[in-house]
Coordinates of C-alpha atoms in Angstrom, one line a residue:
Chain A
M671 CA 6.5 39.8 77.6
L672 CA 4.9 37.4 75.0
S673 CA 1.4 36.4 75.9
L674 CA -1.4 34.5 74.3
N675 CA -4.9 35.3 75.5
N676 CA -7.6 32.8 74.9
V677 CA -6.4 32.1 71.3
E678 CA -8.6 30.1 69.0
V679 CA -7.2 28.8 65.7
I680 CA -9.2 27.4 62.8
Y681 CA -7.7 25.7 59.8
D682 CA -9.5 25.8 56.4
G683 CA -12.4 27.6 58.0
V684 CA -13.7 24.5 59.7
I685 CA -11.1 22.6 61.7
L686 CA -10.8 23.9 65.2
V687 CA -7.3 23.2 66.4
L688 CA -6.7 25.6 69.3
K689 CA -9.6 26.0 71.7
G690 CA -8.7 29.0 73.7
V691 CA -5.1 28.8 74.6
S692 CA -3.6 31.2 77.1
L693 CA 0.0 31.3 78.1
G694 CA 2.8 33.7 79.0
V695 CA 6.5 33.6 78.1
R696 CA 8.7 35.3 80.6
E697 CA 11.4 37.6 79.4
G698 CA 14.9 36.1 79.5
G699 CA 13.6 32.7 80.5
I700 CA 13.1 29.3 79.0
T701 CA 9.4 28.2 78.9
T702 CA 8.5 24.8 77.7
L703 CA 5.3 23.6 76.0
L704 CA 4.7 19.9 76.5
G705 CA 2.2 17.5 75.0
A706 CA 1.5 14.5 72.9
N707 CA 1.3 14.5 69.1
G708 CA -1.5 16.6 67.7
A709 CA -2.1 18.5 70.9
G710 CA -1.6 21.8 69.1
K711 CA 1.9 22.8 70.2
T712 CA 3.2 23.5 66.7
T713 CA 0.0 25.3 65.8
T714 CA 0.6 27.5 68.9
L715 CA 4.1 28.4 67.6
K716 CA 2.8 29.1 64.1
A717 CA 0.1 31.3 65.5
I718 CA 2.7 33.4 67.3
S719 CA 5.1 33.6 64.2
G720 CA 2.3 34.5 61.8
L721 CA 2.9 31.4 59.6
L722 CA -0.5 30.0 60.0
R723 CA -1.8 31.9 57.0
S724 CA 0.5 30.1 54.6
E725 CA -1.3 26.9 55.7
R726 CA -4.8 28.4 55.5
G727 CA -5.0 28.7 59.3
E728 CA -6.3 31.7 61.1
V729 CA -6.5 33.1 64.6
T730 CA -10.2 33.6 65.0
K731 CA -10.5 34.6 68.6
G732 CA -8.3 36.0 71.3
S733 CA -5.1 37.9 71.0
I734 CA -1.3 37.5 70.9
E735 CA 0.7 40.3 72.4
F736 CA 4.4 41.0 72.3
G737 CA 5.6 43.9 74.5
D738 CA 2.7 46.3 74.3
A739 CA 1.6 45.5 70.8
R740 CA -0.8 43.0 69.3
I741 CA 0.9 40.8 66.7
D742 CA -1.7 38.3 65.7
R743 CA -2.6 40.3 62.5
L744 CA 0.9 40.9 61.3
P745 CA 2.6 39.2 58.3
P746 CA 5.5 36.9 59.3
H747 CA 8.3 39.2 58.1
D748 CA 7.0 41.9 60.4
I749 CA 7.0 39.5 63.3
V750 CA 10.6 38.5 62.6
K751 CA 11.5 42.2 62.6
R752 CA 10.0 42.6 66.0
G753 CA 12.3 39.9 67.3
I754 CA 10.4 36.7 67.3
V755 CA 11.8 33.9 65.1
Q756 CA 10.5 30.3 64.8
V757 CA 12.7 27.2 64.3
F758 CA 10.6 24.5 62.6
E759 CA 10.7 20.9 63.7
G760 CA 12.3 18.5 61.3
R761 CA 15.5 20.5 60.6
R762 CA 14.2 22.5 57.7
V763 CA 17.5 23.8 56.2
F764 CA 17.6 25.4 52.8
E765 CA 19.0 22.2 51.3
H766 CA 20.5 23.6 48.1
L767 CA 22.3 26.5 49.8
T768 CA 25.6 26.0 51.6
T769 CA 25.8 26.2 55.4
E770 CA 27.1 29.8 55.2
E771 CA 24.5 30.8 52.7
N772 CA 21.8 29.5 55.0
L773 CA 23.1 31.8 57.7
V774 CA 23.2 34.7 55.3
A775 CA 19.6 34.0 54.4
G776 CA 18.7 33.9 58.1
A777 CA 20.1 37.5 58.5
H778 CA 17.7 38.8 55.8
I779 CA 16.2 41.4 58.0
Q780 CA 19.6 42.7 59.1
A781 CA 20.2 45.9 57.0
D782 CA 23.8 46.4 58.0
R783 CA 26.3 44.2 56.0
R784 CA 29.0 44.1 58.7
R785 CA 26.5 42.8 61.3
V786 CA 25.9 39.8 59.1
G787 CA 29.6 38.9 59.3
E788 CA 29.6 39.3 63.0
G789 CA 26.5 37.2 63.3
I790 CA 28.1 34.4 61.4
E791 CA 31.1 34.5 63.7
R792 CA 28.8 34.4 66.7
V793 CA 27.0 31.3 65.3
Y794 CA 30.3 29.6 64.6
G795 CA 31.3 30.4 68.2
Y796 CA 28.3 28.4 69.5
F797 CA 28.5 25.7 66.9
P798 CA 32.2 25.2 65.9
R799 CA 31.3 22.2 63.7
L800 CA 29.3 24.5 61.3
R801 CA 32.5 26.4 60.6
E802 CA 34.2 23.3 59.3
R803 CA 31.2 22.6 57.1
R804 CA 30.6 26.1 55.9
A805 CA 30.9 25.4 52.2
V806 CA 28.9 22.2 52.2
Q807 CA 25.4 22.1 50.7
A808 CA 23.1 22.0 53.8
G809 CA 21.2 19.0 52.4
Y810 CA 24.3 16.9 52.9
L811 CA 24.9 17.8 56.5
S812 CA 24.3 15.2 59.2
G813 CA 21.1 15.4 61.2
G814 CA 22.8 17.0 64.2
E815 CA 24.6 19.5 62.1
Q816 CA 21.3 20.4 60.4
Q817 CA 19.7 21.0 63.7
M818 CA 22.6 23.2 64.8
L819 CA 22.3 25.1 61.5
V820 CA 18.6 25.9 61.8
I821 CA 19.1 27.2 65.4
G822 CA 22.1 29.2 64.2
R823 CA 20.2 30.5 61.3
A824 CA 17.4 31.7 63.6
L825 CA 20.0 33.4 65.8
M826 CA 21.2 35.4 62.7
A827 CA 18.0 37.4 62.9
N828 CA 19.1 38.7 66.3
P829 CA 15.8 37.6 68.0
H830 CA 14.5 38.5 71.5
V831 CA 12.4 35.3 71.4
M832 CA 13.2 32.0 69.8
L833 CA 10.3 29.6 69.2
L834 CA 12.0 26.2 69.2
D835 CA 10.0 23.3 67.9
E836 CA 11.2 19.8 68.9
P837 CA 14.9 20.2 68.5
S838 CA 15.4 16.6 69.8
L839 CA 13.4 14.9 67.1
G840 CA 15.2 12.1 65.6
L841 CA 18.6 12.8 67.1
A842 CA 20.9 10.7 69.1
P843 CA 20.6 11.3 72.9
M844 CA 24.1 12.7 73.2
L845 CA 23.5 15.2 70.4
V846 CA 20.3 16.2 72.0
E847 CA 22.0 17.0 75.3
E848 CA 24.7 18.9 73.4
I849 CA 22.1 21.0 71.6
F850 CA 20.1 21.6 74.8
A851 CA 23.3 22.7 76.6
I852 CA 23.9 25.3 73.8
V853 CA 20.3 26.5 73.9
Q854 CA 20.8 27.1 77.7
Q855 CA 24.1 28.8 77.0
M856 CA 22.4 31.1 74.4
N857 CA 19.7 31.9 76.9
R858 CA 22.2 33.0 79.6
Q859 CA 24.7 34.8 77.4
E860 CA 22.3 36.6 75.1
R861 CA 19.4 36.9 77.4
L862 CA 17.5 35.1 74.7
T863 CA 14.0 34.2 75.6
V864 CA 13.1 30.6 74.5
L865 CA 9.7 29.0 74.0
L866 CA 10.6 25.3 73.7
V867 CA 8.1 22.7 72.3
E868 CA 9.1 19.2 73.3
Q869 CA 8.0 15.7 73.5
N870 CA 11.0 14.8 75.6
A871 CA 9.5 16.1 78.8
A872 CA 12.2 15.0 81.1
L873 CA 14.9 16.9 79.3
A874 CA 12.8 20.0 78.6
L875 CA 11.9 20.3 82.3
T876 CA 15.5 20.2 83.3
I877 CA 16.4 23.4 81.3
A878 CA 13.1 25.3 81.5
E879 CA 11.9 27.3 84.5
H880 CA 8.3 27.2 83.6
G881 CA 6.1 24.8 81.7
Y882 CA 2.7 24.3 80.1
V883 CA 1.1 21.0 79.2
M884 CA -1.3 20.9 76.2
E885 CA -3.9 18.4 75.2
N886 CA -6.5 18.5 72.5
G887 CA -5.9 22.2 71.8
R888 CA -6.1 23.3 75.4
V889 CA -3.6 24.1 78.1
V890 CA -4.4 21.5 80.8
L891 CA -1.7 22.2 83.3
E892 CA 0.9 24.8 84.0
G893 CA 3.5 25.5 86.7
T894 CA 7.2 25.9 87.5
A895 CA 9.4 23.2 86.0
E896 CA 10.0 21.9 89.5
A897 CA 6.3 21.6 90.3
L898 CA 5.6 19.8 87.0
R899 CA 8.4 17.4 87.6
E900 CA 6.8 16.4 90.8
N901 CA 3.3 16.2 89.5
A902 CA 2.0 12.7 89.6
D903 CA 0.2 12.9 86.2
I904 CA 3.3 14.2 84.5
K905 CA 5.4 11.5 86.1
E906 CA 3.0 8.8 84.9
F907 CA 2.3 10.0 81.4
Y908 CA 5.4 12.0 80.3
L909 CA 8.3 10.8 82.4
G910 CA 7.4 7.1 82.4
L911 CA 7.6 6.8 86.2
T912 CA 5.2 5.2 88.5
E913 CA 3.9 6.8 91.7
V914 CA 6.6 5.4 93.8
G915 CA 9.2 7.1 91.7
A916 CA 10.9 3.9 90.5
K917 CA 11.2 3.1 86.8
K918 CA 8.1 1.4 85.4
S919 CA 8.5 -2.3 84.8
Y920 CA 6.3 -4.5 82.8
R921 CA 6.9 -7.3 85.3
D922 CA 4.8 -5.5 87.8
V923 CA 1.1 -6.3 87.6
K924 CA -0.9 -3.1 87.0
H925 CA -3.9 -3.0 89.1
Y926 CA -5.6 0.0 87.5
K927 CA -4.9 2.4 84.8
R928 CA -4.2 5.8 86.2
R929 CA -6.6 8.5 85.0
K930 CA -5.5 11.9 84.1
R931 CA -6.5 14.2 87.0
W932 CA -6.7 17.2 84.8
L933 CA -9.5 15.9 82.6
S934 CA -12.9 16.2 84.1
Chain B
M1093 CA 35.0 26.2 0.9
G1094 CA 36.4 23.1 2.6
D1095 CA 34.5 20.8 4.9
W1096 CA 36.0 22.0 8.1
Q1097 CA 35.5 25.6 7.2
F1098 CA 31.8 24.9 6.6
F1099 CA 31.6 23.2 9.9
A1100 CA 33.4 26.1 11.7
L1101 CA 31.0 28.5 10.2
L1102 CA 28.0 26.5 11.4
L1103 CA 29.6 26.1 14.7
S1104 CA 30.3 29.8 15.2
N1105 CA 26.8 30.8 14.1
G1106 CA 25.3 28.2 16.4
I1107 CA 27.3 29.5 19.4
L1108 CA 26.3 33.1 18.9
I1109 CA 22.6 32.3 18.2
G1110 CA 22.7 29.8 21.2
L1111 CA 23.9 32.6 23.6
M1112 CA 20.8 34.6 22.5
Y1113 CA 18.6 31.6 23.2
S1114 CA 20.3 31.4 26.6
L1115 CA 19.4 35.0 27.4
I1116 CA 15.7 34.3 26.8
A1117 CA 15.9 31.0 28.6
L1118 CA 17.3 32.9 31.5
G1119 CA 14.0 34.7 31.9
F1120 CA 12.2 31.4 32.1
V1121 CA 14.7 30.0 34.6
L1122 CA 14.6 33.1 36.9
V1123 CA 10.8 32.7 37.3
Y1124 CA 10.9 29.0 37.7
K1125 CA 13.7 29.1 40.2
A1126 CA 12.1 31.7 42.5
T1127 CA 8.4 31.0 42.1
D1128 CA 8.1 27.4 40.8
A1129 CA 5.9 28.8 38.0
I1130 CA 6.4 27.6 34.4
N1131 CA 6.0 30.6 32.2
F1132 CA 4.7 29.4 28.8
A1133 CA 4.4 33.1 27.7
Q1134 CA 8.1 33.7 27.6
G1135 CA 8.2 34.1 23.8
E1136 CA 5.2 36.4 23.9
F1137 CA 7.0 38.6 26.5
V1138 CA 9.8 38.9 23.9
M1139 CA 7.3 39.8 21.2
I1140 CA 5.6 42.4 23.3
A1141 CA 9.0 44.0 24.1
G1142 CA 9.7 44.1 20.3
F1143 CA 6.3 45.7 19.7
V1144 CA 7.0 48.4 22.3
V1145 CA 10.3 49.3 20.7
V1146 CA 9.0 49.6 17.2
G1147 CA 5.9 51.3 18.5
F1148 CA 8.1 54.0 20.0
L1149 CA 10.4 54.2 17.0
I1150 CA 7.9 54.2 14.2
S1151 CA 4.6 55.4 15.6
Y1152 CA 5.9 58.1 17.9
G1153 CA 9.1 58.8 16.1
A1154 CA 11.1 58.6 19.3
P1155 CA 14.9 58.3 19.2
L1156 CA 16.3 54.8 19.6
W1157 CA 17.7 55.2 23.1
L1158 CA 14.4 56.4 24.4
S1159 CA 12.6 53.5 22.7
L1160 CA 15.0 51.0 24.4
V1161 CA 14.6 52.6 27.8
A1162 CA 10.8 52.7 27.3
A1163 CA 10.8 49.0 26.4
L1164 CA 12.9 48.1 29.4
L1165 CA 10.7 50.1 31.8
A1166 CA 7.5 48.8 30.2
M1167 CA 8.6 45.2 30.5
I1168 CA 9.6 45.6 34.1
A1169 CA 6.3 47.2 34.9
F1170 CA 4.6 44.4 32.9
G1171 CA 6.4 41.7 34.9
F1172 CA 5.5 43.4 38.3
G1173 CA 1.9 44.0 37.2
L1174 CA 1.4 40.4 36.0
E1175 CA 2.7 39.0 39.3
R1176 CA 0.4 41.2 41.3
A1177 CA -2.7 40.8 39.2
M1178 CA -2.5 37.2 38.1
L1179 CA 0.1 35.0 39.6
R1180 CA -0.1 36.1 43.3
K1181 CA -3.7 34.8 43.3
L1182 CA -2.4 31.4 42.1
I1183 CA 0.1 30.9 44.9
G1184 CA -0.6 27.6 46.7
R1185 CA -2.7 26.3 43.8
P1186 CA -1.7 23.2 41.8
I1187 CA 1.1 23.9 39.4
I1188 CA -1.3 23.1 36.5
A1189 CA -3.3 26.2 37.3
V1190 CA -0.3 28.4 36.8
V1191 CA 0.7 26.6 33.6
M1192 CA -2.8 27.0 32.1
A1193 CA -2.9 30.6 33.2
T1194 CA 0.4 31.4 31.4
I1195 CA -0.7 29.5 28.3
G1196 CA -3.9 31.6 28.3
L1197 CA -1.8 34.7 28.8
A1198 CA 0.3 33.7 25.8
A1199 CA -2.8 33.5 23.6
V1200 CA -4.0 36.9 24.9
L1201 CA -0.7 38.5 24.2
R1202 CA -0.5 37.1 20.7
G1203 CA -3.8 38.7 20.0
L1204 CA -3.2 41.9 21.8
G1205 CA 0.2 42.7 20.1
P1206 CA -1.2 42.9 16.5
L1207 CA -4.3 44.5 17.8
L1208 CA -2.4 47.4 19.4
W1209 CA 0.4 47.8 17.0
G1210 CA -0.8 46.3 13.7
A1211 CA -0.3 42.9 12.1
D1212 CA 2.3 43.9 9.5
T1213 CA 6.0 43.0 10.0
K1214 CA 7.9 46.0 11.2
P1215 CA 11.6 46.5 10.9
L1216 CA 13.5 47.2 14.1
V1217 CA 16.7 48.9 12.9
L1218 CA 19.7 49.2 15.1
P1219 CA 22.6 51.5 14.1
I1220 CA 25.1 48.6 13.8
G1221 CA 24.9 47.9 10.1
D1222 CA 24.4 44.5 8.5
E1223 CA 27.6 44.0 6.7
P1224 CA 29.0 40.7 8.0
I1225 CA 32.3 40.9 9.8
L1226 CA 34.7 38.7 7.9
L1227 CA 37.1 36.6 9.9
E1228 CA 38.3 34.0 7.4
P1229 CA 36.7 31.5 7.1
L1230 CA 34.0 32.9 9.3
F1231 CA 31.6 35.7 8.7
I1232 CA 29.6 37.0 11.5
P1233 CA 26.5 39.3 11.2
P1234 CA 27.1 42.2 13.6
I1235 CA 23.8 41.8 15.4
Q1236 CA 24.8 38.3 16.4
L1237 CA 28.0 39.6 17.9
V1238 CA 26.1 42.3 19.8
G1239 CA 23.4 39.9 20.9
A1240 CA 25.9 37.3 22.1
T1241 CA 27.8 40.0 24.0
V1242 CA 24.7 41.4 25.7
S1243 CA 23.6 37.9 26.5
L1244 CA 26.9 37.0 28.1
L1245 CA 27.0 40.2 30.0
F1246 CA 23.5 39.7 31.5
L1247 CA 24.1 36.0 32.1
G1248 CA 27.2 36.9 34.1
L1249 CA 25.3 39.7 36.0
F1250 CA 22.4 37.4 37.0
G1251 CA 24.9 34.6 37.9
W1252 CA 26.7 37.0 40.2
F1253 CA 23.5 38.2 41.7
F1254 CA 22.4 34.7 42.6
L1255 CA 25.7 33.4 43.9
K1256 CA 27.1 36.4 45.8
S1257 CA 24.5 39.0 46.6
R1258 CA 22.3 38.8 49.7
K1259 CA 19.2 39.4 47.7
G1260 CA 20.2 36.6 45.4
I1261 CA 20.8 34.2 48.3
A1262 CA 17.4 35.2 49.7
M1263 CA 15.8 34.4 46.3
R1264 CA 17.3 31.0 46.3
A1265 CA 16.1 30.5 49.8
V1266 CA 12.6 31.3 48.6
A1267 CA 13.0 28.8 45.8
D1268 CA 14.1 26.1 48.3
S1269 CA 11.3 26.5 50.8
Q1270 CA 8.8 29.3 50.8
Q1271 CA 7.5 28.6 54.3
V1272 CA 11.0 28.5 55.9
A1273 CA 12.0 31.7 53.9
M1274 CA 8.9 33.4 55.4
A1275 CA 10.0 32.3 58.9
M1276 CA 13.3 34.0 58.3
G1277 CA 11.6 37.3 57.7
I1278 CA 11.9 37.1 53.9
N1279 CA 9.0 38.8 52.2
V1280 CA 8.3 36.1 49.7
E1281 CA 5.8 38.0 47.5
R1282 CA 8.4 40.7 47.0
Y1283 CA 10.8 38.2 45.6
F1284 CA 8.2 36.7 43.3
A1285 CA 7.6 40.2 41.9
L1286 CA 11.4 40.8 41.6
A1287 CA 11.8 37.5 39.6
W1288 CA 9.0 38.6 37.2
A1289 CA 10.5 42.0 36.8
M1290 CA 13.9 40.4 35.9
T1291 CA 12.1 38.3 33.3
G1292 CA 10.8 41.6 32.0
V1293 CA 14.4 42.9 31.6
V1294 CA 15.6 39.8 29.8
S1295 CA 12.6 39.8 27.5
A1296 CA 13.1 43.5 26.6
L1297 CA 16.7 42.7 25.6
G1298 CA 15.6 39.6 23.7
G1299 CA 12.9 41.6 22.0
V1300 CA 15.3 44.2 20.7
I1301 CA 17.9 41.6 19.5
W1302 CA 15.5 39.1 18.0
G1303 CA 13.3 41.9 16.7
N1304 CA 16.2 43.2 14.7
M1305 CA 17.0 39.8 13.2
L1306 CA 13.5 38.6 12.4
G1307 CA 11.4 41.8 12.2
V1308 CA 8.6 42.5 14.7
D1309 CA 5.3 40.8 14.2
V1310 CA 3.4 38.0 15.9
H1311 CA 5.9 35.4 14.8
L1312 CA 8.5 36.9 17.0
S1313 CA 6.9 34.9 19.8
L1314 CA 8.0 31.7 18.2
V1315 CA 11.4 32.4 19.7
G1316 CA 9.8 31.2 22.9
L1317 CA 9.5 27.7 21.5
K1318 CA 13.2 27.3 21.5
V1319 CA 13.3 28.0 25.2
F1320 CA 11.9 24.6 26.1
P1321 CA 14.7 22.5 24.7
V1322 CA 17.2 24.9 26.2
V1323 CA 15.8 24.7 29.7
I1324 CA 15.1 21.0 29.6
L1325 CA 18.6 20.3 28.4
G1326 CA 20.2 22.6 31.0
G1327 CA 17.9 22.1 33.9
L1328 CA 14.8 24.2 34.6
D1329 CA 16.4 26.0 37.5
S1330 CA 20.0 26.5 36.6
I1331 CA 21.7 29.6 35.1
P1332 CA 24.8 27.7 33.9
G1333 CA 22.3 25.2 32.5
A1334 CA 20.6 28.0 30.5
I1335 CA 24.0 28.9 29.0
V1336 CA 25.0 25.4 28.1
G1337 CA 21.5 24.4 27.0
G1338 CA 21.4 27.5 24.8
L1339 CA 24.8 26.7 23.2
I1340 CA 23.8 23.1 22.6
V1341 CA 20.5 24.1 21.0
G1342 CA 22.1 26.8 18.9
V1343 CA 24.9 24.5 17.6
V1344 CA 22.6 21.5 17.1
E1345 CA 20.1 23.4 15.0
N1346 CA 22.7 25.1 12.9
V1347 CA 24.8 22.0 12.2
A1348 CA 21.7 19.9 11.6
A1349 CA 20.3 22.5 9.2
G1350 CA 23.6 22.9 7.4
Y1351 CA 24.1 19.2 6.8
I1352 CA 20.5 17.8 6.6
D1353 CA 18.5 20.6 5.0
P1354 CA 20.0 20.1 1.5
F1355 CA 18.6 16.6 1.5
V1356 CA 15.2 17.2 3.0
G1357 CA 14.5 20.7 1.7
G1358 CA 14.6 22.6 5.0
G1359 CA 12.9 22.7 8.4
T1360 CA 15.5 20.8 10.3
K1361 CA 16.3 23.8 12.4
D1362 CA 12.9 23.7 14.1
F1363 CA 12.8 20.1 15.1
A1364 CA 16.4 19.1 15.7
P1365 CA 16.5 20.7 19.2
Y1366 CA 13.4 18.9 20.2
V1367 CA 14.8 15.5 19.2
V1368 CA 17.8 16.3 21.4
M1369 CA 15.4 17.4 24.2
I1370 CA 13.5 14.2 24.1
I1371 CA 16.7 12.1 24.3
A1372 CA 17.9 14.3 27.1
L1373 CA 14.7 13.7 29.0
M1374 CA 15.1 10.0 28.8
V1375 CA 18.7 10.1 30.0
R1376 CA 18.8 12.9 32.5
P1377 CA 15.3 14.2 33.4
Y1378 CA 16.5 17.0 35.6
G1379 CA 18.8 18.4 33.0
I1380 CA 22.6 18.8 32.9
F1381 CA 22.7 21.2 35.8
G1382 CA 19.2 20.9 37.2
K1383 CA 18.6 20.8 40.9
Q1384 CA 18.8 17.2 42.1
I1385 CA 16.6 16.3 44.9
I1386 CA 18.8 15.7 47.9
E1387 CA 17.9 12.6 49.8
R1388 CA 19.9 11.6 52.8
V1389 CA 19.8 8.0 53.9

C-alpha cells in the first residue's frame, strides 16, 4: 500500500544519504526498519512524510507511492491529509503547550470540531495517564508520558499509516514494553498500519510481521520477522546472540570475528 | 493641586498611554511568537497606516469610515505581501538576516511615506472632540480613552484567539517547533502570513489612534521605539507581557516626566523607559512573562 521504489536522497545537493532504497509497507500490518545509527532509517521516514525539504534534503531518484498516487513531490501537510503521519524520535512535544493543546494541534487537519473531542477521548482511552496530566505543560511531562503524548498526538490526525521513529529511545524497559503493547493494540483495533524504526531489534521483531535491515543507505536484508529472528547475522549483530543461541559471554574466547554475509 | 492628585493624574495618563503602547507591542509580539522574526519596522507600519488614513481623508476626500476600512485592508494586504515577498525567502536563514531586512525595510518605509503622501504634518481628525473629560482630580483626553478601550478590546481578542481557538493553538505549535508542526499537517507558511496580517491590523489601529494624537508625518514611526522597552519588559512572546510592559512603560515615562522634567528641562519621557528596560534585562532577561526554556533534568 505504501511503497518506496529505488529512492535516492541527497542532502544539501551533495551528501548522498539514501542510495536506492526499495521497501513496501503492507496494509494493516506492522513493518519494522532496523539498522545502526546513520544507516538512513530516519531519512527514509522523512522522505515518506515530505519533511526532507525543511532540512534541505531532496528525493532525487525513484518514487514513493501511497495507494495509487505518487507522494514524493507533495508538501508535508498534503501527505498528512492523505493519512500518513510521522512521529519523530526524541519525543518532540510542543513543550509550551499543555498536554491537551498538543492533542488539539495534532488534529489540525480535522475540519469537524466534534471529531476533535472524540479523538481526544480515544487517545485518553489508550493512554489513561495523559488524562490525568491534561492541563500540564508538555515540557514538564516525564519521558514516558511525552512518548505517549507524541504517539497520541499523531493518532489525532486519524492516520492510515503511522511512521514511528525509535519510540524506545531513552526509556525504561518496562515503559518501552508498555508503549509497544499499546502500538500493537492500536494496530489491531484501528487497523493502523505502522512502519516502525528501531534499534531495539529484539523487541521490534516480536511485534512486527515483516522487517527490513538498512546499512549505509541501502536495504541489505528483508524478510518476515520470524525469518529475520532466525537469521545468523541478525542474531550476531542485532540480538547479541552467538551462533549456538546462547547469550554471548566475554569469558568465551572469540576465535574469529563474524563477517556480515550480506556485504560483498 | 495636591501631591497625590498630581501623582494620580500622571498615573492615569500613564495607564491609558501604556495600553496604547501595548497595542502596538502586540503586533511585534504576534510576529515574534509565530515566526521568530524580530520586526524592527513596527513603528513604520504604524506610520504607513496613518498615512493611508489621512491620504484617503484629505487627498481623496473619502468619509472617515471608508478611510479606516481602507487602512485596515491596506495594512492586512501589506502584512501578507511582505511575508510572501520578503520574509518567506528568509526562512531558515540566521536570525540576523531577518533583523537586518526589517531594519532596511524600516528605512525604506520612512522614505516612501513622505514620498507618496508629502512631508508636511497632516492632522488626522476623529469625531470625538478634544475637550478633556473631567473626573476630579483627573482629566482625560477623549482620544486616550478611545485608544485605551480599543487596545483592551483587541488585546482581549488576540488573547482569546491564542488560548482558546484551534487556529491559535496551531500558531503556538508553529512557534514551539516549526518542523513538528509541519509533521502534524500544519501549513506553517500560512500561519506566518496570518501573523503578519494580524500585525497589519494592530498597526492600522495604532496608526489611527497615534496619528490623531501626534499628527501624521514621518515622526509617527518613532512610536515604534517605545515598543522595545515594552516587549523586553513583558517578554518578547507574551501577550499578557505586552499589556503589563505597556502599562509599566506608560506609567514610568509619565511619572518620570512629571517629577524630573521640571529640573532637567524635558526629555525624560524618552529615556526613562530604556533605563527600566536595561535594568530589566539584567534581572530577568526573558521578561516578566517571557517563554522560559524548559529543561528537564
